[in-house]
Each structure stands twice: as C-alpha cells, then as structure tokens.
Amino acid sequence: MQDPLDAPEPRLPPSLRLLKWLVMGLTLTMIAGVITVVVLLVTRMPDYSPTNFPDNLAMPAGAEPQAITQGPGWTGVVTTDGRLLIFGSDGALRQEITVDLP
C-alpha cells in the first residue's frame, strides 16, 4: 500500500495555473506599488520644522513660532503662547492677534 504522503501532487488544470501566476504577478505589483508610494512620501514630504523659519521677521521677545503661513505681501506666524503675528513683506510686525485657546 502506498503512503499518502508520498503520493505525487495533483497538477492544476491549465486555467487555474494561469490564474495562479496572474495572482502572484498582481501580488508582486501591489507590493512594489506600496513600496514606491511609501518611498515617495518619505522623500518628497517637505520639512515644516522651525528651521525653515524666515530670517527677516522681527519676532517679539519670548515668542516661539509654532506654525507659519504666507500670503502675497504678508507672513502669519502662530506662536506657542496663542498669538497670531502678522508681518509685512519687509519683516516688520504689522498686527498681533491674541487667540483664546480652550
């Protein structure tokens, strides 16, 4: 009597073999696509750290920038103490708005 573990593996029908290779190809393509998207996101994301802070802004004493936005002719800086500072294109402070945070 033949041992069931030694029996040869049954061959798949040709249509299922093709499907098996197509699924494996799709899996490899998806893996390559996810890796590509992750690499592009990591390498192309801009760095929004305070090191990109414009040098020509005259920040008040004790103000630490948290976020920066720019428009035509002005720059807005949100500080860690809850203020919005609006600077002109020359870097001079034009307006200061206090924001009440919860």
mmCIF file of N, CA, C and O in Angstrom:
data_model
loop_
_atom_site.group_PDB
_atom_site.id
_atom_site.type_symbol
_atom_site.label_atom_id
_atom_site.label_comp_id
_atom_site.label_asym_id
_atom_site.label_seq_id
_atom_site.Cartn_x
_atom_site.Cartn_y
_atom_site.Cartn_z
ATOM 1 N N MET A 1 0.843 -1.179 0.000
ATOM 2 C CA MET A 1 0.000 0.000 0.000
ATOM 3 C C MET A 1 0.888 1.242 0.000
ATOM 4 O O MET A 1 1.868 1.316 0.716
ATOM 5 N N GLN A 2 0.470 2.238 -0.772
ATOM 6 C CA GLN A 2 1.260 3.453 -0.925
ATOM 7 C C GLN A 2 0.919 4.446 0.190
ATOM 8 O O GLN A 2 -0.240 4.638 0.547
ATOM 9 N N ASP A 3 1.970 5.076 0.728
ATOM 10 C CA ASP A 3 1.796 6.068 1.792
ATOM 11 C C ASP A 3 1.203 7.334 1.169
ATOM 12 O O ASP A 3 1.699 7.841 0.162
ATOM 13 N N PRO A 4 0.132 7.922 1.768
ATOM 14 C CA PRO A 4 -0.485 9.124 1.181
ATOM 15 C C PRO A 4 0.474 10.314 1.133
ATOM 16 O O PRO A 4 0.325 11.199 0.297
ATOM 17 N N LEU A 5 1.461 10.359 2.007
ATOM 18 C CA LEU A 5 2.411 11.476 1.997
ATOM 19 C C LEU A 5 3.376 11.383 0.839
ATOM 20 O O LEU A 5 3.955 12.379 0.411
ATOM 21 N N ASP A 6 3.596 10.181 0.306
ATOM 22 C CA ASP A 6 4.495 10.004 -0.816
ATOM 23 C C ASP A 6 3.803 10.129 -2.161
ATOM 24 O O ASP A 6 4.454 10.072 -3.200
ATOM 25 N N ALA A 7 2.502 10.310 -2.159
ATOM 26 C CA ALA A 7 1.755 10.393 -3.410
ATOM 27 C C ALA A 7 2.128 11.680 -4.129
ATOM 28 O O ALA A 7 2.361 12.722 -3.506
ATOM 29 N N PRO A 8 2.214 11.637 -5.453
ATOM 30 C CA PRO A 8 2.542 12.853 -6.210
ATOM 31 C C PRO A 8 1.414 13.881 -6.094
ATOM 32 O O PRO A 8 0.253 13.530 -5.957
ATOM 33 N N GLU A 9 1.795 15.143 -6.125
ATOM 34 C CA GLU A 9 0.824 16.216 -6.022
ATOM 35 C C GLU A 9 0.014 16.280 -7.301
ATOM 36 O O GLU A 9 0.565 16.187 -8.398
ATOM 37 N N PRO A 10 -1.306 16.428 -7.200
ATOM 38 C CA PRO A 10 -2.096 16.521 -8.431
ATOM 39 C C PRO A 10 -1.803 17.839 -9.138
ATOM 40 O O PRO A 10 -1.593 18.877 -8.511
ATOM 41 N N ARG A 11 -1.754 17.789 -10.447
ATOM 42 C CA ARG A 11 -1.477 19.003 -11.232
ATOM 43 C C ARG A 11 -2.746 19.833 -11.354
ATOM 44 O O ARG A 11 -3.845 19.306 -11.435
ATOM 45 N N LEU A 12 -2.559 21.131 -11.349
ATOM 46 C CA LEU A 12 -3.686 22.034 -11.519
ATOM 47 C C LEU A 12 -4.098 22.059 -12.983
ATOM 48 O O LEU A 12 -3.256 21.925 -13.875
ATOM 49 N N PRO A 13 -5.369 22.295 -13.249
ATOM 50 C CA PRO A 13 -5.798 22.472 -14.644
ATOM 51 C C PRO A 13 -5.115 23.713 -15.220
ATOM 52 O O PRO A 13 -4.755 24.647 -14.495
ATOM 53 N N PRO A 14 -4.921 23.774 -16.525
ATOM 54 C CA PRO A 14 -4.211 24.908 -17.149
ATOM 55 C C PRO A 14 -4.821 26.266 -16.812
ATOM 56 O O PRO A 14 -4.104 27.237 -16.595
ATOM 57 N N SER A 15 -6.139 26.366 -16.750
ATOM 58 C CA SER A 15 -6.756 27.664 -16.460
ATOM 59 C C SER A 15 -6.435 28.110 -15.034
ATOM 60 O O SER A 15 -6.235 29.292 -14.774
ATOM 61 N N LEU A 16 -6.350 27.156 -14.089
ATOM 62 C CA LEU A 16 -6.010 27.519 -12.713
ATOM 63 C C LEU A 16 -4.533 27.845 -12.572
ATOM 64 O O LEU A 16 -4.156 28.685 -11.754
ATOM 65 N N ARG A 17 -3.687 27.192 -13.374
ATOM 66 C CA ARG A 17 -2.261 27.536 -13.343
ATOM 67 C C ARG A 17 -2.058 28.975 -13.814
ATOM 68 O O ARG A 17 -1.283 29.727 -13.234
ATOM 69 N N LEU A 18 -2.772 29.358 -14.882
ATOM 70 C CA LEU A 18 -2.685 30.731 -15.373
ATOM 71 C C LEU A 18 -3.175 31.705 -14.309
ATOM 72 O O LEU A 18 -2.545 32.732 -14.049
ATOM 73 N N LEU A 19 -4.298 31.367 -13.666
ATOM 74 C CA LEU A 19 -4.825 32.223 -12.607
ATOM 75 C C LEU A 19 -3.844 32.346 -11.452
ATOM 76 O O LEU A 19 -3.656 33.425 -10.885
ATOM 77 N N LYS A 20 -3.184 31.270 -11.100
ATOM 78 C CA LYS A 20 -2.194 31.286 -10.017
ATOM 79 C C LYS A 20 -1.061 32.252 -10.355
ATOM 80 O O LYS A 20 -0.654 33.070 -9.532
ATOM 81 N N TRP A 21 -0.557 32.206 -11.587
ATOM 82 C CA TRP A 21 0.533 33.102 -11.983
ATOM 83 C C TRP A 21 0.068 34.554 -12.056
ATOM 84 O O TRP A 21 0.808 35.479 -11.722
ATOM 85 N N LEU A 22 -1.168 34.764 -12.495
ATOM 86 C CA LEU A 22 -1.690 36.133 -12.533
ATOM 87 C C LEU A 22 -1.834 36.716 -11.126
ATOM 88 O O LEU A 22 -1.508 37.884 -10.887
ATOM 89 N N VAL A 23 -2.303 35.918 -10.182
ATOM 90 C CA VAL A 23 -2.438 36.386 -8.796
ATOM 91 C C VAL A 23 -1.063 36.672 -8.202
ATOM 92 O O VAL A 23 -0.873 37.676 -7.506
ATOM 93 N N MET A 24 -0.083 35.814 -8.476
ATOM 94 C CA MET A 24 1.269 36.073 -7.962
ATOM 95 C C MET A 24 1.854 37.339 -8.580
ATOM 96 O O MET A 24 2.490 38.144 -7.886
ATOM 97 N N GLY A 25 1.636 37.560 -9.870
ATOM 98 C CA GLY A 25 2.108 38.785 -10.512
ATOM 99 C C GLY A 25 1.440 40.020 -9.952
ATOM 100 O O GLY A 25 2.080 41.046 -9.709
ATOM 101 N N LEU A 26 0.126 39.941 -9.715
ATOM 102 C CA LEU A 26 -0.592 41.067 -9.125
ATOM 103 C C LEU A 26 -0.092 41.358 -7.715
ATOM 104 O O LEU A 26 0.072 42.520 -7.331
ATOM 105 N N THR A 27 0.181 40.317 -6.949
ATOM 106 C CA THR A 27 0.698 40.499 -5.592
ATOM 107 C C THR A 27 2.043 41.213 -5.621
ATOM 108 O O THR A 27 2.277 42.160 -4.853
ATOM 109 N N LEU A 28 2.937 40.786 -6.499
ATOM 110 C CA LEU A 28 4.252 41.437 -6.602
ATOM 111 C C LEU A 28 4.116 42.883 -7.061
ATOM 112 O O LEU A 28 4.825 43.773 -6.562
ATOM 113 N N THR A 29 3.198 43.136 -7.996
ATOM 114 C CA THR A 29 2.976 44.504 -8.462
ATOM 115 C C THR A 29 2.445 45.390 -7.335
ATOM 116 O O THR A 29 2.873 46.540 -7.176
ATOM 117 N N MET A 30 1.519 44.863 -6.535
ATOM 118 C CA MET A 30 0.978 45.632 -5.413
ATOM 119 C C MET A 30 2.051 45.921 -4.364
ATOM 120 O O MET A 30 2.109 47.030 -3.821
ATOM 121 N N ILE A 31 2.885 44.952 -4.081
ATOM 122 C CA ILE A 31 3.972 45.163 -3.114
ATOM 123 C C ILE A 31 4.911 46.241 -3.621
ATOM 124 O O ILE A 31 5.296 47.159 -2.885
ATOM 125 N N ALA A 32 5.279 46.170 -4.906
ATOM 126 C CA ALA A 32 6.168 47.191 -5.481
ATOM 127 C C ALA A 32 5.501 48.560 -5.463
ATOM 128 O O ALA A 32 6.147 49.578 -5.184
ATOM 129 N N GLY A 33 4.204 48.619 -5.712
ATOM 130 C CA GLY A 33 3.489 49.899 -5.697
ATOM 131 C C GLY A 33 3.440 50.522 -4.315
ATOM 132 O O GLY A 33 3.644 51.723 -4.154
ATOM 133 N N VAL A 34 3.176 49.712 -3.297
ATOM 134 C CA VAL A 34 3.132 50.230 -1.922
ATOM 135 C C VAL A 34 4.510 50.730 -1.509
ATOM 136 O O VAL A 34 4.635 51.802 -0.894
ATOM 137 N N ILE A 35 5.548 49.987 -1.837
ATOM 138 C CA ILE A 35 6.910 50.426 -1.507
ATOM 139 C C ILE A 35 7.226 51.735 -2.214
ATOM 140 O O ILE A 35 7.793 52.652 -1.619
ATOM 141 N N THR A 36 6.835 51.862 -3.478
ATOM 142 C CA THR A 36 7.088 53.090 -4.228
ATOM 143 C C THR A 36 6.363 54.280 -3.608
ATOM 144 O O THR A 36 6.945 55.359 -3.450
ATOM 145 N N VAL A 37 5.110 54.107 -3.228
ATOM 146 C CA VAL A 37 4.350 55.204 -2.621
ATOM 147 C C VAL A 37 4.971 55.619 -1.295
ATOM 148 O O VAL A 37 5.123 56.815 -1.007
ATOM 149 N N VAL A 38 5.363 54.664 -0.478
ATOM 150 C CA VAL A 38 5.982 54.986 0.812
ATOM 151 C C VAL A 38 7.291 55.737 0.601
ATOM 152 O O VAL A 38 7.550 56.749 1.265
ATOM 153 N N VAL A 39 8.114 55.278 -0.329
ATOM 154 C CA VAL A 39 9.398 55.951 -0.589
ATOM 155 C C VAL A 39 9.157 57.367 -1.089
ATOM 156 O O VAL A 39 9.822 58.313 -0.647
ATOM 157 N N LEU A 40 8.196 57.559 -1.988
ATOM 158 C CA LEU A 40 7.920 58.903 -2.494
ATOM 159 C C LEU A 40 7.378 59.819 -1.402
ATOM 160 O O LEU A 40 7.746 60.989 -1.332
ATOM 161 N N LEU A 41 6.516 59.307 -0.531
ATOM 162 C CA LEU A 41 6.008 60.135 0.557
ATOM 163 C C LEU A 41 7.106 60.541 1.522
ATOM 164 O O LEU A 41 7.155 61.681 1.985
ATOM 165 N N VAL A 42 8.000 59.621 1.825
ATOM 166 C CA VAL A 42 9.064 59.917 2.782
ATOM 167 C C VAL A 42 10.076 60.884 2.188
ATOM 168 O O VAL A 42 10.519 61.821 2.854
ATOM 169 N N THR A 43 10.440 60.699 0.933
ATOM 170 C CA THR A 43 11.490 61.535 0.344
ATOM 171 C C THR A 43 10.974 62.868 -0.177
ATOM 172 O O THR A 43 11.734 63.827 -0.246
ATOM 173 N N ARG A 44 9.710 62.961 -0.534
ATOM 174 C CA ARG A 44 9.193 64.192 -1.141
ATOM 175 C C ARG A 44 8.406 65.069 -0.179
ATOM 176 O O ARG A 44 7.992 66.155 -0.549
ATOM 177 N N MET A 45 8.148 64.601 1.050
ATOM 178 C CA MET A 45 7.406 65.420 2.003
ATOM 179 C C MET A 45 8.269 66.602 2.421
ATOM 180 O O MET A 45 9.411 66.424 2.821
ATOM 181 N N PRO A 46 7.722 67.809 2.328
ATOM 182 C CA PRO A 46 8.505 68.964 2.761
ATOM 183 C C PRO A 46 8.708 68.955 4.273
ATOM 184 O O PRO A 46 7.891 68.418 5.012
ATOM 185 N N ASP A 47 9.787 69.563 4.695
ATOM 186 C CA ASP A 47 10.116 69.620 6.117
ATOM 187 C C ASP A 47 9.567 70.922 6.685
ATOM 188 O O ASP A 47 10.045 71.995 6.367
ATOM 189 N N TYR A 48 8.533 70.831 7.525
ATOM 190 C CA TYR A 48 7.921 72.016 8.112
ATOM 191 C C TYR A 48 8.429 72.266 9.523
ATOM 192 O O TYR A 48 7.688 72.541 10.429
ATOM 193 N N SER A 49 9.705 72.130 9.721
ATOM 194 C CA SER A 49 10.273 72.374 11.038
ATOM 195 C C SER A 49 10.609 73.852 11.196
ATOM 196 O O SER A 49 10.704 74.582 10.219
ATOM 197 N N PRO A 50 10.806 74.309 12.426
ATOM 198 C CA PRO A 50 11.147 75.721 12.638
ATOM 199 C C PRO A 50 12.451 76.141 11.972
ATOM 200 O O PRO A 50 12.731 77.323 11.899
ATOM 201 N N THR A 51 13.229 75.189 11.469
ATOM 202 C CA THR A 51 14.461 75.576 10.771
ATOM 203 C C THR A 51 14.157 76.281 9.460
ATOM 204 O O THR A 51 15.000 76.975 8.925
ATOM 205 N N ASN A 52 12.921 76.139 8.917
ATOM 206 C CA ASN A 52 12.534 76.819 7.682
ATOM 207 C C ASN A 52 11.925 78.196 7.958
ATOM 208 O O ASN A 52 11.333 78.790 7.086
ATOM 209 N N PHE A 53 12.077 78.678 9.155
ATOM 210 C CA PHE A 53 11.514 79.963 9.547
ATOM 211 C C PHE A 53 12.272 81.088 8.842
ATOM 212 O O PHE A 53 13.505 81.108 8.823
ATOM 213 N N PRO A 54 11.533 82.046 8.242
ATOM 214 C CA PRO A 54 12.210 83.166 7.562
ATOM 215 C C PRO A 54 13.080 83.975 8.532
ATOM 216 O O PRO A 54 12.674 84.261 9.656
ATOM 217 N N ASP A 55 14.249 84.354 8.091
ATOM 218 C CA ASP A 55 15.207 85.068 8.945
ATOM 219 C C ASP A 55 14.875 86.549 9.115
ATOM 220 O O ASP A 55 15.309 87.170 10.072
ATOM 221 N N ASN A 56 14.129 87.140 8.181
ATOM 222 C CA ASN A 56 13.933 88.586 8.227
ATOM 223 C C ASN A 56 12.772 89.026 9.118
ATOM 224 O O ASN A 56 12.485 90.209 9.205
ATOM 225 N N LEU A 57 12.099 88.114 9.822
ATOM 226 C CA LEU A 57 10.981 88.502 10.683
ATOM 227 C C LEU A 57 11.487 88.938 12.057
ATOM 228 O O LEU A 57 12.285 88.261 12.680
ATOM 229 N N ALA A 58 10.974 90.084 12.509
ATOM 230 C CA ALA A 58 11.363 90.629 13.816
ATOM 231 C C ALA A 58 10.398 90.086 14.870
ATOM 232 O O ALA A 58 9.408 90.721 15.212
ATOM 233 N N MET A 59 10.699 88.905 15.394
ATOM 234 C CA MET A 59 9.834 88.266 16.392
ATOM 235 C C MET A 59 9.943 89.002 17.721
ATOM 236 O O MET A 59 11.030 89.382 18.138
ATOM 237 N N PRO A 60 8.809 89.195 18.423
ATOM 238 C CA PRO A 60 8.859 89.805 19.759
ATOM 239 C C PRO A 60 9.611 88.898 20.729
ATOM 240 O O PRO A 60 9.708 87.687 20.516
ATOM 241 N N ALA A 61 10.120 89.480 21.798
ATOM 242 C CA ALA A 61 10.877 88.701 22.782
ATOM 243 C C ALA A 61 9.973 87.649 23.416
ATOM 244 O O ALA A 61 8.840 87.927 23.789
ATOM 245 N N GLY A 62 10.473 86.450 23.522
ATOM 246 C CA GLY A 62 9.754 85.354 24.156
ATOM 247 C C GLY A 62 8.768 84.628 23.262
ATOM 248 O O GLY A 62 8.155 83.656 23.683
ATOM 249 N N ALA A 63 8.578 85.077 22.033
ATOM 250 C CA ALA A 63 7.642 84.423 21.118
ATOM 251 C C ALA A 63 8.352 83.274 20.403
ATOM 252 O O ALA A 63 9.411 83.453 19.814
ATOM 253 N N GLU A 64 7.738 82.092 20.489
ATOM 254 C CA GLU A 64 8.309 80.907 19.842
ATOM 255 C C GLU A 64 7.352 80.452 18.739
ATOM 256 O O GLU A 64 6.182 80.159 19.006
ATOM 257 N N PRO A 65 7.805 80.411 17.481
ATOM 258 C CA PRO A 65 6.898 80.065 16.381
ATOM 259 C C PRO A 65 6.444 78.610 16.448
ATOM 260 O O PRO A 65 7.198 77.716 16.801
ATOM 261 N N GLN A 66 5.166 78.398 16.108
ATOM 262 C CA GLN A 66 4.607 77.055 16.064
ATOM 263 C C GLN A 66 4.165 76.700 14.643
ATOM 264 O O GLN A 66 4.314 75.568 14.219
ATOM 265 N N ALA A 67 3.628 77.675 13.904
ATOM 266 C CA ALA A 67 3.185 77.453 12.536
ATOM 267 C C ALA A 67 3.376 78.736 11.743
ATOM 268 O O ALA A 67 3.352 79.833 12.297
ATOM 269 N N ILE A 68 3.580 78.574 10.437
ATOM 270 C CA ILE A 68 3.834 79.718 9.564
ATOM 271 C C ILE A 68 2.936 79.600 8.340
ATOM 272 O O ILE A 68 2.742 78.510 7.812
ATOM 273 N N THR A 69 2.388 80.716 7.907
ATOM 274 C CA THR A 69 1.661 80.764 6.645
ATOM 275 C C THR A 69 2.048 82.045 5.921
ATOM 276 O O THR A 69 2.421 83.033 6.560
ATOM 277 N N GLN A 70 2.002 82.001 4.588
ATOM 278 C CA GLN A 70 2.401 83.168 3.811
ATOM 279 C C GLN A 70 1.342 83.499 2.785
ATOM 280 O O GLN A 70 0.688 82.613 2.234
ATOM 281 N N GLY A 71 1.184 84.780 2.547
ATOM 282 C CA GLY A 71 0.289 85.287 1.518
ATOM 283 C C GLY A 71 1.033 86.335 0.716
ATOM 284 O O GLY A 71 2.204 86.619 0.988
ATOM 285 N N PRO A 72 0.365 86.929 -0.252
ATOM 286 C CA PRO A 72 1.045 87.959 -1.057
ATOM 287 C C PRO A 72 1.313 89.204 -0.221
ATOM 288 O O PRO A 72 0.400 89.906 0.175
ATOM 289 N N GLY A 73 2.563 89.433 0.111
ATOM 290 C CA GLY A 73 2.961 90.615 0.864
ATOM 291 C C GLY A 73 2.871 90.485 2.369
ATOM 292 O O GLY A 73 3.069 91.473 3.063
ATOM 293 N N TRP A 74 2.572 89.344 2.897
ATOM 294 C CA TRP A 74 2.491 89.171 4.346
ATOM 295 C C TRP A 74 2.871 87.756 4.746
ATOM 296 O O TRP A 74 2.833 86.835 3.955
ATOM 297 N N THR A 75 3.232 87.613 6.023
ATOM 298 C CA THR A 75 3.551 86.317 6.618
ATOM 299 C C THR A 75 2.857 86.248 7.964
ATOM 300 O O THR A 75 2.935 87.186 8.753
ATOM 301 N N GLY A 76 2.166 85.150 8.232
ATOM 302 C CA GLY A 76 1.495 84.949 9.509
ATOM 303 C C GLY A 76 2.230 83.891 10.315
ATOM 304 O O GLY A 76 2.626 82.859 9.781
ATOM 305 N N VAL A 77 2.441 84.174 11.597
ATOM 306 C CA VAL A 77 3.133 83.237 12.480
ATOM 307 C C VAL A 77 2.247 82.979 13.699
ATOM 308 O O VAL A 77 1.832 83.917 14.374
ATOM 309 N N VAL A 78 1.957 81.723 13.956
ATOM 310 C CA VAL A 78 1.241 81.340 15.168
ATOM 311 C C VAL A 78 2.299 80.966 16.198
ATOM 312 O O VAL A 78 3.206 80.182 15.912
ATOM 313 N N THR A 79 2.185 81.528 17.392
ATOM 314 C CA THR A 79 3.176 81.266 18.434
ATOM 315 C C THR A 79 2.634 80.236 19.421
ATOM 316 O O THR A 79 1.428 79.976 19.469
ATOM 317 N N THR A 80 3.515 79.678 20.204
ATOM 318 C CA THR A 80 3.134 78.659 21.183
ATOM 319 C C THR A 80 2.314 79.237 22.335
ATOM 320 O O THR A 80 1.635 78.488 23.025
ATOM 321 N N ASP A 81 2.358 80.550 22.528
ATOM 322 C CA ASP A 81 1.580 81.159 23.611
ATOM 323 C C ASP A 81 0.222 81.680 23.134
ATOM 324 O O ASP A 81 -0.431 82.445 23.819
ATOM 325 N N GLY A 82 -0.241 81.284 21.954
ATOM 326 C CA GLY A 82 -1.581 81.608 21.490
ATOM 327 C C GLY A 82 -1.740 82.955 20.836
ATOM 328 O O GLY A 82 -2.781 83.590 20.972
ATOM 329 N N ARG A 83 -0.745 83.401 20.121
ATOM 330 C CA ARG A 83 -0.840 84.671 19.398
ATOM 331 C C ARG A 83 -0.668 84.417 17.909
ATOM 332 O O ARG A 83 0.019 83.487 17.499
ATOM 333 N N LEU A 84 -1.297 85.270 17.105
ATOM 334 C CA LEU A 84 -1.106 85.263 15.666
ATOM 335 C C LEU A 84 -0.430 86.575 15.310
ATOM 336 O O LEU A 84 -0.981 87.654 15.541
ATOM 337 N N LEU A 85 0.781 86.476 14.789
ATOM 338 C CA LEU A 85 1.553 87.664 14.442
ATOM 339 C C LEU A 85 1.563 87.809 12.922
ATOM 340 O O LEU A 85 1.905 86.867 12.200
ATOM 341 N N ILE A 86 1.181 88.985 12.434
ATOM 342 C CA ILE A 86 1.156 89.271 11.006
ATOM 343 C C ILE A 86 2.316 90.209 10.691
ATOM 344 O O ILE A 86 2.422 91.293 11.261
ATOM 345 N N PHE A 87 3.179 89.766 9.786
ATOM 346 C CA PHE A 87 4.348 90.547 9.383
ATOM 347 C C PHE A 87 4.176 91.003 7.947
ATOM 348 O O PHE A 87 3.587 90.297 7.110
ATOM 349 N N GLY A 88 4.717 92.170 7.639
ATOM 350 C CA GLY A 88 4.723 92.673 6.271
ATOM 351 C C GLY A 88 5.841 92.025 5.468
ATOM 352 O O GLY A 88 6.643 91.244 5.988
ATOM 353 N N SER A 89 5.897 92.344 4.186
ATOM 354 C CA SER A 89 6.928 91.756 3.329
ATOM 355 C C SER A 89 8.334 92.207 3.723
ATOM 356 O O SER A 89 9.317 91.537 3.415
ATOM 357 N N ASP A 90 8.434 93.334 4.461
ATOM 358 C CA ASP A 90 9.739 93.812 4.925
ATOM 359 C C ASP A 90 10.180 93.145 6.222
ATOM 360 O O ASP A 90 11.278 93.384 6.708
ATOM 361 N N GLY A 91 9.318 92.308 6.823
ATOM 362 C CA GLY A 91 9.667 91.600 8.050
ATOM 363 C C GLY A 91 9.243 92.306 9.317
ATOM 364 O O GLY A 91 9.471 91.813 10.413
ATOM 365 N N ALA A 92 8.621 93.488 9.195
ATOM 366 C CA ALA A 92 8.186 94.248 10.373
ATOM 367 C C ALA A 92 6.817 93.742 10.835
ATOM 368 O O ALA A 92 5.965 93.379 10.026
ATOM 369 N N LEU A 93 6.614 93.740 12.149
ATOM 370 C CA LEU A 93 5.354 93.298 12.732
ATOM 371 C C LEU A 93 4.264 94.318 12.410
ATOM 372 O O LEU A 93 4.388 95.496 12.704
ATOM 373 N N ARG A 94 3.178 93.866 11.782
ATOM 374 C CA ARG A 94 2.077 94.750 11.391
ATOM 375 C C ARG A 94 0.887 94.632 12.340
ATOM 376 O O ARG A 94 0.220 95.614 12.639
ATOM 377 N N GLN A 95 0.602 93.391 12.812
ATOM 378 C CA GLN A 95 -0.579 93.196 13.650
ATOM 379 C C GLN A 95 -0.353 91.993 14.552
ATOM 380 O O GLN A 95 0.323 91.037 14.162
ATOM 381 N N GLU A 96 -0.925 92.061 15.744
ATOM 382 C CA GLU A 96 -0.830 90.950 16.686
ATOM 383 C C GLU A 96 -2.248 90.633 17.158
ATOM 384 O O GLU A 96 -2.971 91.503 17.614
ATOM 385 N N ILE A 97 -2.637 89.364 17.020
ATOM 386 C CA ILE A 97 -3.976 88.921 17.410
ATOM 387 C C ILE A 97 -3.816 87.867 18.484
ATOM 388 O O ILE A 97 -3.090 86.885 18.306
ATOM 389 N N THR A 98 -4.504 88.056 19.607
ATOM 390 C CA THR A 98 -4.487 87.058 20.682
ATOM 391 C C THR A 98 -5.605 86.069 20.443
ATOM 392 O O THR A 98 -6.746 86.462 20.223
ATOM 393 N N VAL A 99 -5.283 84.797 20.519
ATOM 394 C CA VAL A 99 -6.258 83.745 20.292
ATOM 395 C C VAL A 99 -6.542 83.064 21.627
ATOM 396 O O VAL A 99 -5.613 82.623 22.310
ATOM 397 N N ASP A 100 -7.819 83.021 22.013
ATOM 398 C CA ASP A 100 -8.204 82.353 23.257
ATOM 399 C C ASP A 100 -8.324 80.864 22.983
ATOM 400 O O ASP A 100 -9.203 80.421 22.242
ATOM 401 N N LEU A 101 -7.445 80.091 23.576
ATOM 402 C CA LEU A 101 -7.440 78.656 23.384
ATOM 403 C C LEU A 101 -8.180 77.977 24.523
ATOM 404 O O LEU A 101 -8.139 78.440 25.660
ATOM 405 N N PRO A 102 -8.891 76.883 24.230
ATOM 406 C CA PRO A 102 -9.624 76.220 25.300
ATOM 407 C C PRO A 102 -8.695 75.540 26.290
ATOM 408 O O PRO A 102 -7.604 75.197 26.048
#
